[in-house]
Amino acid sequence: MINTQDIFTISSQKQFEKIALKVFRFQYENNLVYQEFCDFLKVDKQAVKSLQQIPFLPIQFFKNHDIVSNSDAIQETFTSSGTTGMITSKHLITDVSLYEQSYRNAFSEFYGNIEDYVVLALLPSYLERSGSSLIYMAKDLIDHTNNEHSGFYLRNYDELIAKLVELDNAGQNVILIGVTYALLDLVEKQNFQLKNTIIMETGGMKGKRKEMIREELHEILCAGFGVQNIHSEYGMTELLSQAYSLGNGIFECPAWMQIQIRDTEDAMTYVSNGKTGGINVIDLANINSCSFIATQDLGKKQPNNSFEVLGRFDNSDIRGCNLMVI
């Protein structure tokens, strides 16, 4: 049996690999969809001795199957955003405390004590539907700031502009988490010179604007907000962990999450650091569904395990995770 607390106390690559192999065996034995996928690939559970031998479940399976690794009651169902008629992904959560522990620990690792910040969330497309894991996280972070100024904004841009200016001028540390198109809308209404505010874009044009390459987008946002760097979050409905970029589009993972880059022509082969390929995510917090997911994102990995997101496979549908087509 795996002690879930061991997942959040990983301190070495050896420990990560040991727990990941345990999670693989657990999910093979308890997740029927994943087991059938591994069997289809003729993967012998006993023969898997390294991370490179673990099969990664294509992310599309979350659209048509219930991906669960236990029989516990469903506490939350997170769903992806999508246009009318599009089949959306659903992530069945049997222990939402693992999600809470994952994003709280990751926030602390990258940004420090949540109570040192005011968190403002400009996430209109997500607020207007139910089942968003991003809204769940943002609401919890807002609550844990214990600050009356923290909160959500829909399209009340004038009120948000006044709040941002007021807090920044007062020397308050602020994090503005925003969907990309809404942040662009904001800087078109007001030009800022913020000194104490972190701008974190979560991606997503939602059909409101044309897609932009990251460099162009961040240049516009840096100029509009008067900041040196734009932070980014890399997460998705099918995961319980997020990677963060503190600038320049270079993402880092918390200790219980890792990225592998697969060959675009052979899903069981991996490319070397610096080479472009498909992004595979190991998310050990996802122990109750599937921790090994082959995304439809393109990226490349650096020697220190940081990575870049370069776009999407041509035949993939547009979704609201952090994707700028390049």
Tab-separated table of C-alpha atoms in Angstrom:
chain	number	residue	atom	x	y	z
A	1	MET	CA	0.000	0.000	0.000
A	2	ILE	CA	1.267	3.482	-0.875
A	3	ASN	CA	1.297	6.149	1.819
A	4	THR	CA	0.079	9.231	-0.018
A	5	GLN	CA	2.081	11.489	2.301
A	6	ASP	CA	5.259	9.945	0.882
A	7	ILE	CA	4.345	11.551	-2.443
A	8	PHE	CA	4.674	15.059	-1.017
A	9	THR	CA	7.965	14.425	0.802
A	10	ILE	CA	10.026	13.263	-2.200
A	11	SER	CA	13.562	14.631	-1.961
A	12	SER	CA	15.584	12.747	-4.591
A	13	GLN	CA	15.297	11.292	-8.080
A	14	LYS	CA	15.803	7.800	-6.690
A	15	GLN	CA	12.886	8.275	-4.293
A	16	PHE	CA	10.719	9.675	-7.114
A	17	GLU	CA	11.410	6.656	-9.320
A	18	LYS	CA	10.756	4.211	-6.499
A	19	ILE	CA	7.358	5.731	-5.694
A	20	ALA	CA	6.467	6.152	-9.387
A	21	LEU	CA	7.033	2.425	-10.012
A	22	LYS	CA	4.860	1.597	-6.982
A	23	VAL	CA	2.141	3.893	-8.316
A	24	PHE	CA	2.387	2.274	-11.746
A	25	ARG	CA	1.826	-1.200	-10.286
A	26	PHE	CA	-1.016	0.064	-8.100
A	27	GLN	CA	-2.770	1.715	-11.036
A	28	TYR	CA	-2.247	-1.258	-13.312
A	29	GLU	CA	-3.929	-3.476	-10.726
A	30	ASN	CA	-6.762	-1.092	-9.828
A	31	ASN	CA	-7.516	0.981	-12.921
A	32	LEU	CA	-9.298	-1.172	-15.483
A	33	VAL	CA	-8.928	1.306	-18.357
A	34	TYR	CA	-5.192	1.731	-17.724
A	35	GLN	CA	-4.720	-2.020	-17.350
A	36	GLU	CA	-6.457	-2.696	-20.669
A	37	PHE	CA	-4.304	-0.012	-22.313
A	38	CYS	CA	-1.099	-1.581	-20.950
A	39	ASP	CA	-2.249	-5.060	-21.988
A	40	PHE	CA	-3.028	-3.785	-25.489
A	41	LEU	CA	0.598	-2.613	-25.676
A	42	LYS	CA	1.684	-6.063	-24.402
A	43	VAL	CA	3.423	-4.485	-21.419
A	44	ASP	CA	4.347	-6.966	-18.689
A	45	LYS	CA	3.830	-5.269	-15.325
A	46	GLN	CA	6.663	-7.252	-13.747
A	47	ALA	CA	9.079	-6.248	-16.506
A	48	VAL	CA	8.649	-2.493	-15.910
A	49	LYS	CA	11.741	-1.463	-13.945
A	50	SER	CA	12.264	2.174	-14.996
A	51	LEU	CA	10.266	5.319	-15.722
A	52	GLN	CA	11.013	4.954	-19.437
A	53	GLN	CA	9.208	1.591	-19.518
A	54	ILE	CA	5.959	2.895	-18.008
A	55	PRO	CA	3.126	3.324	-20.575
A	56	PHE	CA	1.552	6.782	-20.671
A	57	LEU	CA	-2.206	6.914	-21.139
A	58	PRO	CA	-3.254	9.252	-23.981
A	59	ILE	CA	-5.065	12.220	-22.489
A	60	GLN	CA	-8.008	11.706	-24.888
A	61	PHE	CA	-9.106	8.711	-22.765
A	62	PHE	CA	-10.475	11.186	-20.203
A	63	LYS	CA	-13.114	12.196	-22.767
A	64	ASN	CA	-14.722	8.783	-23.128
A	65	HIS	CA	-13.778	6.741	-20.053
A	66	ASP	CA	-13.958	6.940	-16.274
A	67	ILE	CA	-10.289	6.967	-15.250
A	68	VAL	CA	-10.283	5.874	-11.597
A	69	SER	CA	-8.008	3.627	-9.558
A	70	ASN	CA	-10.280	2.847	-6.636
A	71	SER	CA	-13.948	2.299	-5.823
A	72	ASP	CA	-14.340	5.195	-3.392
A	73	ALA	CA	-17.149	7.708	-3.768
A	74	ILE	CA	-16.564	10.568	-6.216
A	75	GLN	CA	-16.059	13.804	-4.269
A	76	GLU	CA	-15.551	16.174	-7.217
A	77	THR	CA	-15.802	15.945	-10.991
A	78	PHE	CA	-13.552	18.377	-12.823
A	79	THR	CA	-14.355	19.045	-16.474
A	80	SER	CA	-12.456	20.746	-19.261
A	81	SER	CA	-13.763	23.736	-21.150
A	82	GLY	CA	-14.841	23.360	-24.768
A	83	THR	CA	-16.895	24.873	-27.538
A	84	THR	CA	-20.467	23.781	-28.277
A	85	GLY	CA	-20.610	20.174	-29.434
A	86	MET	CA	-17.065	19.379	-28.347
A	87	ILE	CA	-16.534	16.309	-26.162
A	88	THR	CA	-14.907	17.523	-22.948
A	89	SER	CA	-12.687	15.667	-20.520
A	90	LYS	CA	-13.838	14.704	-17.058
A	91	HIS	CA	-11.588	13.911	-14.114
A	92	LEU	CA	-13.270	11.955	-11.329
A	93	ILE	CA	-11.771	12.862	-7.951
A	94	THR	CA	-12.203	10.431	-5.060
A	95	ASP	CA	-9.971	12.358	-2.637
A	96	VAL	CA	-9.970	16.092	-3.276
A	97	SER	CA	-7.602	16.630	-0.332
A	98	LEU	CA	-4.776	15.333	-2.555
A	99	TYR	CA	-5.477	18.126	-5.027
A	100	GLU	CA	-5.558	20.675	-2.225
A	101	GLN	CA	-2.307	19.399	-0.772
A	102	SER	CA	-0.673	19.405	-4.206
A	103	TYR	CA	-1.432	22.998	-5.173
A	104	ARG	CA	-0.944	24.381	-1.667
A	105	ASN	CA	2.477	22.746	-1.345
A	106	ALA	CA	3.474	23.804	-4.858
A	107	PHE	CA	2.409	27.403	-4.270
A	108	SER	CA	4.440	27.466	-1.066
A	109	GLU	CA	7.467	26.001	-2.872
A	110	PHE	CA	7.430	28.593	-5.664
A	111	TYR	CA	5.955	31.678	-3.977
A	112	GLY	CA	6.162	31.278	-0.202
A	113	ASN	CA	3.407	31.876	2.352
A	114	ILE	CA	0.021	32.502	0.745
A	115	GLU	CA	-0.853	34.906	3.591
A	116	ASP	CA	1.827	37.294	2.294
A	117	TYR	CA	-0.274	37.961	-0.822
A	118	VAL	CA	-3.530	39.330	-2.064
A	119	VAL	CA	-4.793	37.009	-4.815
A	120	LEU	CA	-6.967	38.506	-7.536
A	121	ALA	CA	-8.455	36.118	-10.109
A	122	LEU	CA	-9.558	37.335	-13.549
A	123	LEU	CA	-11.019	34.122	-14.928
A	124	PRO	CA	-14.315	34.976	-16.678
A	125	SER	CA	-14.576	31.944	-18.971
A	126	TYR	CA	-13.950	29.582	-16.077
A	127	LEU	CA	-16.303	31.348	-13.664
A	128	GLU	CA	-19.129	31.059	-16.192
A	129	ARG	CA	-19.208	27.264	-16.088
A	130	SER	CA	-19.127	24.582	-13.410
A	131	GLY	CA	-16.486	21.932	-12.782
A	132	SER	CA	-13.332	23.994	-13.307
A	133	SER	CA	-10.334	22.697	-11.339
A	134	LEU	CA	-8.667	26.108	-11.834
A	135	ILE	CA	-11.575	27.901	-10.136
A	136	TYR	CA	-11.456	25.355	-7.295
A	137	MET	CA	-7.756	26.088	-6.757
A	138	ALA	CA	-8.076	29.853	-7.119
A	139	LYS	CA	-10.971	30.011	-4.643
A	140	ASP	CA	-9.018	28.014	-2.077
A	141	LEU	CA	-5.906	30.181	-2.475
A	142	ILE	CA	-8.047	33.312	-2.198
A	143	ASP	CA	-9.625	31.990	1.015
A	144	HIS	CA	-6.212	31.132	2.485
A	145	THR	CA	-4.816	34.627	1.974
A	146	ASN	CA	-7.133	35.687	4.804
A	147	ASN	CA	-7.226	39.093	3.116
A	148	GLU	CA	-10.437	40.993	2.458
A	149	HIS	CA	-9.025	42.397	-0.790
A	150	SER	CA	-8.576	38.966	-2.427
A	151	GLY	CA	-11.320	37.837	-4.777
A	152	PHE	CA	-12.676	37.008	-8.231
A	153	TYR	CA	-13.412	39.396	-11.050
A	154	LEU	CA	-15.647	38.665	-14.009
A	155	ARG	CA	-15.845	41.607	-16.419
A	156	ASN	CA	-15.841	44.430	-13.877
A	157	TYR	CA	-12.517	45.701	-15.251
A	158	ASP	CA	-12.811	49.238	-13.852
A	159	GLU	CA	-13.180	47.882	-10.327
A	160	LEU	CA	-10.188	45.567	-10.835
A	161	ILE	CA	-8.055	48.404	-12.239
A	162	ALA	CA	-8.777	50.564	-9.199
A	163	LYS	CA	-8.018	47.677	-6.832
A	164	LEU	CA	-4.716	46.813	-8.559
A	165	VAL	CA	-3.494	50.409	-8.477
A	166	GLU	CA	-4.565	50.898	-4.862
A	167	LEU	CA	-2.894	47.715	-3.594
A	168	ASP	CA	0.293	48.128	-5.618
A	169	ASN	CA	0.739	51.744	-4.509
A	170	ALA	CA	0.278	50.616	-0.887
A	171	GLY	CA	3.182	48.156	-1.261
A	172	GLN	CA	0.972	45.073	-0.978
A	173	ASN	CA	2.254	41.894	-2.649
A	174	VAL	CA	-0.357	40.907	-5.218
A	175	ILE	CA	-0.785	37.964	-7.577
A	176	LEU	CA	-3.162	38.545	-10.467
A	177	ILE	CA	-4.123	35.174	-11.979
A	178	GLY	CA	-5.763	35.688	-15.351
A	179	VAL	CA	-6.935	33.931	-18.475
A	180	THR	CA	-4.869	35.282	-21.371
A	181	TYR	CA	-7.535	37.121	-23.366
A	182	ALA	CA	-8.869	38.878	-20.245
A	183	LEU	CA	-5.377	40.110	-19.289
A	184	LEU	CA	-5.040	41.539	-22.805
A	185	ASP	CA	-8.436	43.204	-22.436
A	186	LEU	CA	-7.285	44.721	-19.151
A	187	VAL	CA	-4.079	46.307	-20.491
A	188	GLU	CA	-6.018	47.732	-23.446
A	189	LYS	CA	-8.182	49.629	-20.931
A	190	GLN	CA	-5.352	50.733	-18.644
A	191	ASN	CA	-1.583	51.054	-18.825
A	192	PHE	CA	-0.010	50.103	-15.492
A	193	GLN	CA	3.340	50.560	-13.785
A	194	LEU	CA	3.132	47.831	-11.153
A	195	LYS	CA	5.996	47.329	-8.719
A	196	ASN	CA	4.572	44.821	-6.223
A	197	THR	CA	2.357	42.672	-8.439
A	198	ILE	CA	2.961	39.292	-10.097
A	199	ILE	CA	1.005	38.699	-13.305
A	200	MET	CA	0.289	34.987	-13.845
A	201	GLU	CA	-1.362	33.934	-17.101
A	202	THR	CA	-3.091	30.595	-17.270
A	203	GLY	CA	-3.355	30.525	-21.067
A	204	GLY	CA	-6.486	30.373	-23.131
A	205	MET	CA	-7.878	32.703	-25.768
A	206	LYS	CA	-11.244	30.863	-25.640
A	207	GLY	CA	-11.907	31.910	-29.217
A	208	LYS	CA	-11.946	35.569	-28.121
A	209	ARG	CA	-8.669	36.472	-29.834
A	210	LYS	CA	-6.226	34.996	-32.292
A	211	GLU	CA	-3.562	32.722	-30.842
A	212	MET	CA	-0.188	34.373	-30.253
A	213	ILE	CA	3.312	33.070	-29.727
A	214	ARG	CA	4.445	33.330	-26.118
A	215	GLU	CA	7.160	35.929	-26.808
A	216	GLU	CA	4.704	38.325	-28.438
A	217	LEU	CA	2.074	37.784	-25.758
A	218	HIS	CA	4.466	38.305	-22.857
A	219	GLU	CA	5.991	41.390	-24.487
A	220	ILE	CA	2.538	42.991	-24.708
A	221	LEU	CA	1.644	42.025	-21.122
A	222	CYS	CA	5.008	43.179	-19.704
A	223	ALA	CA	4.585	46.557	-21.379
A	224	GLY	CA	0.931	46.847	-20.375
A	225	PHE	CA	1.430	45.985	-16.709
A	226	GLY	CA	4.870	47.595	-16.382
A	227	VAL	CA	6.485	44.392	-15.069
A	228	GLN	CA	9.737	42.600	-15.942
A	229	ASN	CA	8.338	39.072	-16.324
A	230	ILE	CA	5.052	37.294	-16.857
A	231	HIS	CA	4.525	34.177	-14.761
A	232	SER	CA	2.637	31.178	-16.133
A	233	GLU	CA	0.873	28.089	-14.818
A	234	TYR	CA	0.917	24.767	-16.691
A	235	GLY	CA	-1.959	22.628	-15.552
A	236	MET	CA	-4.965	20.825	-16.946
A	237	THR	CA	-8.195	19.151	-15.946
A	238	GLU	CA	-6.658	15.670	-16.081
A	239	LEU	CA	-3.873	16.522	-13.592
A	240	LEU	CA	-3.792	17.290	-9.873
A	241	SER	CA	-0.477	19.165	-10.028
A	242	GLN	CA	0.798	22.256	-11.815
A	243	ALA	CA	4.158	23.439	-13.081
A	244	TYR	CA	5.032	27.128	-12.821
A	245	SER	CA	7.096	29.532	-14.902
A	246	LEU	CA	8.515	32.539	-13.094
A	247	GLY	CA	9.386	34.105	-16.439
A	248	ASN	CA	10.617	33.484	-19.997
A	249	GLY	CA	8.293	30.495	-20.449
A	250	ILE	CA	10.577	28.101	-18.570
A	251	PHE	CA	8.470	25.815	-16.350
A	252	GLU	CA	9.529	23.940	-13.244
A	253	CYS	CA	7.659	21.108	-11.536
A	254	PRO	CA	7.132	20.391	-7.855
A	255	ALA	CA	9.036	17.359	-6.561
A	256	TRP	CA	6.143	14.919	-7.142
A	257	MET	CA	5.693	15.867	-10.819
A	258	GLN	CA	8.030	15.287	-13.775
A	259	ILE	CA	8.017	15.760	-17.534
A	260	GLN	CA	9.308	13.397	-20.195
A	261	ILE	CA	9.499	14.250	-23.892
A	262	ARG	CA	8.451	11.458	-26.243
A	263	ASP	CA	9.319	11.022	-29.893
A	264	THR	CA	6.434	12.274	-32.044
A	265	GLU	CA	6.714	9.204	-34.295
A	266	ASP	CA	7.191	6.542	-31.590
A	267	ALA	CA	5.333	7.074	-28.314
A	268	MET	CA	7.533	4.585	-26.411
A	269	THR	CA	10.795	6.333	-27.363
A	270	TYR	CA	12.117	9.464	-25.668
A	271	VAL	CA	14.144	12.299	-27.142
A	272	SER	CA	17.176	13.911	-25.527
A	273	ASN	CA	17.197	17.240	-23.690
A	274	GLY	CA	16.740	20.229	-25.967
A	275	LYS	CA	14.857	18.227	-28.610
A	276	THR	CA	11.189	18.884	-29.388
A	277	GLY	CA	8.614	16.149	-28.800
A	278	GLY	CA	5.328	15.285	-27.120
A	279	ILE	CA	4.982	16.114	-23.424
A	280	ASN	CA	4.378	13.195	-21.069
A	281	VAL	CA	3.490	14.092	-17.493
A	282	ILE	CA	4.116	12.036	-14.373
A	283	ASP	CA	1.829	13.417	-11.657
A	284	LEU	CA	2.121	11.262	-8.552
A	285	ALA	CA	-0.626	13.250	-6.799
A	286	ASN	CA	-2.947	11.681	-9.395
A	287	ILE	CA	-2.673	8.325	-7.662
A	288	ASN	CA	-6.457	7.738	-7.637
A	289	SER	CA	-6.861	8.170	-11.402
A	290	CYS	CA	-3.786	7.945	-13.665
A	291	SER	CA	-0.362	9.384	-12.901
A	292	PHE	CA	1.109	8.772	-16.362
A	293	ILE	CA	-0.473	10.917	-19.063
A	294	ALA	CA	0.599	11.541	-22.646
A	295	THR	CA	-0.594	15.061	-23.456
A	296	GLN	CA	-1.124	16.574	-26.889
A	297	ASP	CA	1.330	19.349	-26.103
A	298	LEU	CA	4.713	19.825	-27.762
A	299	GLY	CA	7.704	20.852	-25.711
A	300	LYS	CA	11.326	20.338	-24.882
A	301	LYS	CA	13.146	19.576	-21.663
A	302	GLN	CA	16.288	21.122	-20.211
A	303	PRO	CA	19.039	19.241	-18.309
A	304	ASN	CA	17.791	20.583	-14.932
A	305	ASN	CA	14.289	19.077	-15.556
A	306	SER	CA	12.749	22.430	-16.433
A	307	PHE	CA	10.803	22.515	-19.693
A	308	GLU	CA	9.162	24.685	-22.332
A	309	VAL	CA	5.734	24.355	-23.926
A	310	LEU	CA	5.999	25.030	-27.654
A	311	GLY	CA	2.467	24.381	-28.872
A	312	ARG	CA	0.170	21.491	-29.710
A	313	PHE	CA	-0.025	18.628	-32.144
A	314	ASP	CA	-1.767	19.860	-35.294
A	315	ASN	CA	-4.741	17.505	-34.974
A	316	SER	CA	-5.514	18.297	-31.345
A	317	ASP	CA	-8.437	20.396	-30.205
A	318	ILE	CA	-7.940	23.796	-28.600
A	319	ARG	CA	-8.363	23.766	-24.820
A	320	GLY	CA	-7.854	26.138	-21.966
A	321	CYS	CA	-4.535	24.985	-20.591
A	322	ASN	CA	-1.426	27.047	-21.034
A	323	LEU	CA	-0.851	26.780	-24.787
A	324	MET	CA	0.513	29.286	-27.232
A	325	VAL	CA	0.809	27.873	-30.753
A	326	ILE	CA	4.256	28.531	-32.195
